[in-house]
């Protein structure tokens, strides 16, 4: 039976035929473009982030939001956070210091802005990709 099945290996060690490796250390990205249903995106993304103290494998590690819907997305995430009324806990204590330093450095250079609302931390990247390409 396994010879005809597609195996999704989340350990990254199986070399079985008909298998797809899904390494556990890969980053997950969500893209919210200007045609997106922002409310639905927030309703899907935020609970995933709050589950398992932020360790849910279903939560995106990075959310890229089109600038046309950025403010609406931030407001909607904040409203969704209030609606869910869950405690925000993080098990990333060791990573918090490095993350905070990176954001502080980016803010001091005018490259990013930290947004804190209702227990959520969101980073608004100020530098466009075109500007970043020019600085490489």
Short mmCIF file of C-alpha atoms in Angstrom, two decimals:
data_model
loop_
_atom_site.label_atom_id
_atom_site.label_comp_id
_atom_site.label_asym_id
_atom_site.label_seq_id
_atom_site.Cartn_x
_atom_site.Cartn_y
_atom_site.Cartn_z
CA UNK A 1 0.00 0.00 0.00
CA UNK A 2 2.82 2.47 0.79
CA UNK A 3 4.26 1.93 -2.68
CA UNK A 4 1.32 3.86 -4.13
CA UNK A 5 1.03 6.48 -1.37
CA UNK A 6 2.68 9.88 -1.21
CA UNK A 7 4.58 10.15 2.06
CA UNK A 8 5.14 13.57 3.59
CA UNK A 9 8.20 13.20 5.80
CA UNK A 10 8.41 15.88 8.47
CA UNK A 11 11.57 14.45 10.02
CA UNK A 12 13.71 15.05 6.95
CA UNK A 13 15.39 11.65 7.24
CA UNK A 14 13.26 9.37 5.05
CA UNK A 15 14.50 8.62 1.55
CA UNK A 16 11.51 6.50 0.62
CA UNK A 17 10.24 6.61 -2.96
CA UNK A 18 7.14 8.77 -3.47
CA UNK A 19 8.07 10.98 -0.54
CA UNK A 20 8.22 14.71 -0.01
CA UNK A 21 10.49 16.11 2.67
CA UNK A 22 9.02 18.86 4.82
CA UNK A 23 11.87 19.85 7.07
CA UNK A 24 10.75 21.10 10.50
CA UNK A 25 13.22 24.00 10.52
CA UNK A 26 11.97 25.64 7.31
CA UNK A 27 10.27 29.02 7.55
CA UNK A 28 6.62 29.47 6.64
CA UNK A 29 5.56 32.66 4.85
CA UNK A 30 2.11 34.21 4.34
CA UNK A 31 1.57 36.83 1.65
CA UNK A 32 -1.32 39.28 1.95
CA UNK A 33 -1.71 41.06 -1.38
CA UNK A 34 -3.98 44.00 -2.07
CA UNK A 35 -6.78 41.74 -3.34
CA UNK A 36 -6.77 39.57 -0.21
CA UNK A 37 -9.69 39.12 2.15
CA UNK A 38 -7.89 40.82 5.06
CA UNK A 39 -10.46 39.77 7.67
CA UNK A 40 -10.22 36.12 6.67
CA UNK A 41 -6.42 36.30 6.66
CA UNK A 42 -6.37 37.70 10.21
CA UNK A 43 -8.91 35.09 11.36
CA UNK A 44 -6.65 32.32 10.05
CA UNK A 45 -3.21 33.68 10.93
CA UNK A 46 -3.71 34.99 14.46
CA UNK A 47 -5.16 31.83 16.07
CA UNK A 48 -2.31 29.84 14.51
CA UNK A 49 0.18 32.22 16.14
CA UNK A 50 -1.51 32.02 19.52
CA UNK A 51 -1.68 28.21 19.52
CA UNK A 52 1.02 26.28 21.36
CA UNK A 53 2.66 29.44 22.74
CA UNK A 54 3.59 30.58 19.27
CA UNK A 55 5.12 27.24 18.31
CA UNK A 56 2.37 26.03 15.98
CA UNK A 57 3.82 24.60 12.77
CA UNK A 58 0.81 26.09 10.97
CA UNK A 59 1.65 29.68 11.88
CA UNK A 60 3.64 31.71 9.37
CA UNK A 61 7.04 32.89 10.59
CA UNK A 62 6.83 35.88 8.27
CA UNK A 63 3.79 37.76 6.99
CA UNK A 64 4.37 39.97 3.97
CA UNK A 65 1.58 42.52 3.54
CA UNK A 66 1.02 44.77 0.53
CA UNK A 67 1.27 48.41 1.57
CA UNK A 68 -2.21 49.15 0.14
CA UNK A 69 -3.82 46.90 2.79
CA UNK A 70 -1.16 47.18 5.53
CA UNK A 71 -3.09 49.53 7.84
CA UNK A 72 -6.30 47.54 7.42
CA UNK A 73 -4.43 44.31 8.18
CA UNK A 74 -2.84 45.75 11.33
CA UNK A 75 -6.23 47.06 12.54
CA UNK A 76 -7.92 43.76 11.72
CA UNK A 77 -5.25 41.75 13.55
CA UNK A 78 -5.72 43.99 16.59
CA UNK A 79 -9.52 43.57 16.48
CA UNK A 80 -9.15 39.82 16.05
CA UNK A 81 -6.79 39.70 19.03
CA UNK A 82 -9.40 41.48 21.17
CA UNK A 83 -12.15 39.17 19.90
CA UNK A 84 -10.20 36.02 20.73
CA UNK A 85 -9.32 37.36 24.20
CA UNK A 86 -6.51 34.85 24.69
CA UNK A 87 -3.42 35.35 26.78
CA UNK A 88 -0.37 35.92 24.60
CA UNK A 89 2.50 33.77 25.80
CA UNK A 90 5.78 33.08 24.15
CA UNK A 91 8.20 30.22 24.60
CA UNK A 92 10.85 32.10 22.61
CA UNK A 93 12.52 33.71 25.65
CA UNK A 94 16.03 32.92 24.40
CA UNK A 95 15.29 34.38 20.97
CA UNK A 96 13.54 37.48 22.34
CA UNK A 97 16.75 39.35 23.17
CA UNK A 98 18.24 38.87 19.69
CA UNK A 99 14.92 39.75 18.04
CA UNK A 100 14.51 42.89 20.14
CA UNK A 101 18.08 44.01 19.33
CA UNK A 102 17.56 43.46 15.59
CA UNK A 103 14.33 45.48 15.61
CA UNK A 104 15.89 48.26 17.72
CA UNK A 105 18.84 48.47 15.30
CA UNK A 106 16.49 48.60 12.29
CA UNK A 107 14.37 51.30 13.96
CA UNK A 108 17.45 53.43 14.69
CA UNK A 109 18.35 53.30 10.97
CA UNK A 110 14.79 54.15 9.90
CA UNK A 111 14.39 50.75 8.27
CA UNK A 112 11.58 49.45 10.47
CA UNK A 113 8.97 50.47 13.00
CA UNK A 114 7.81 48.27 15.88
CA UNK A 115 4.05 48.29 16.37
CA UNK A 116 2.76 47.10 19.76
CA UNK A 117 -1.01 46.65 20.04
CA UNK A 118 -3.03 44.48 22.40
CA UNK A 119 -0.12 42.17 23.21
CA UNK A 120 0.88 41.79 19.56
CA UNK A 121 4.22 42.84 18.16
CA UNK A 122 4.33 43.65 14.47
CA UNK A 123 7.28 45.05 12.55
CA UNK A 124 6.55 47.48 9.73
CA UNK A 125 9.51 47.40 7.36
CA UNK A 126 10.04 50.92 6.06
CA UNK A 127 12.70 50.20 3.45
CA UNK A 128 11.35 48.95 0.14
CA UNK A 129 12.93 46.05 -1.72
CA UNK A 130 14.09 48.45 -4.42
CA UNK A 131 15.87 50.56 -1.79
CA UNK A 132 17.36 47.43 -0.24
CA UNK A 133 18.67 46.30 -3.63
CA UNK A 134 20.41 49.64 -4.05
CA UNK A 135 22.21 49.24 -0.73
CA UNK A 136 23.63 45.78 -1.50
#
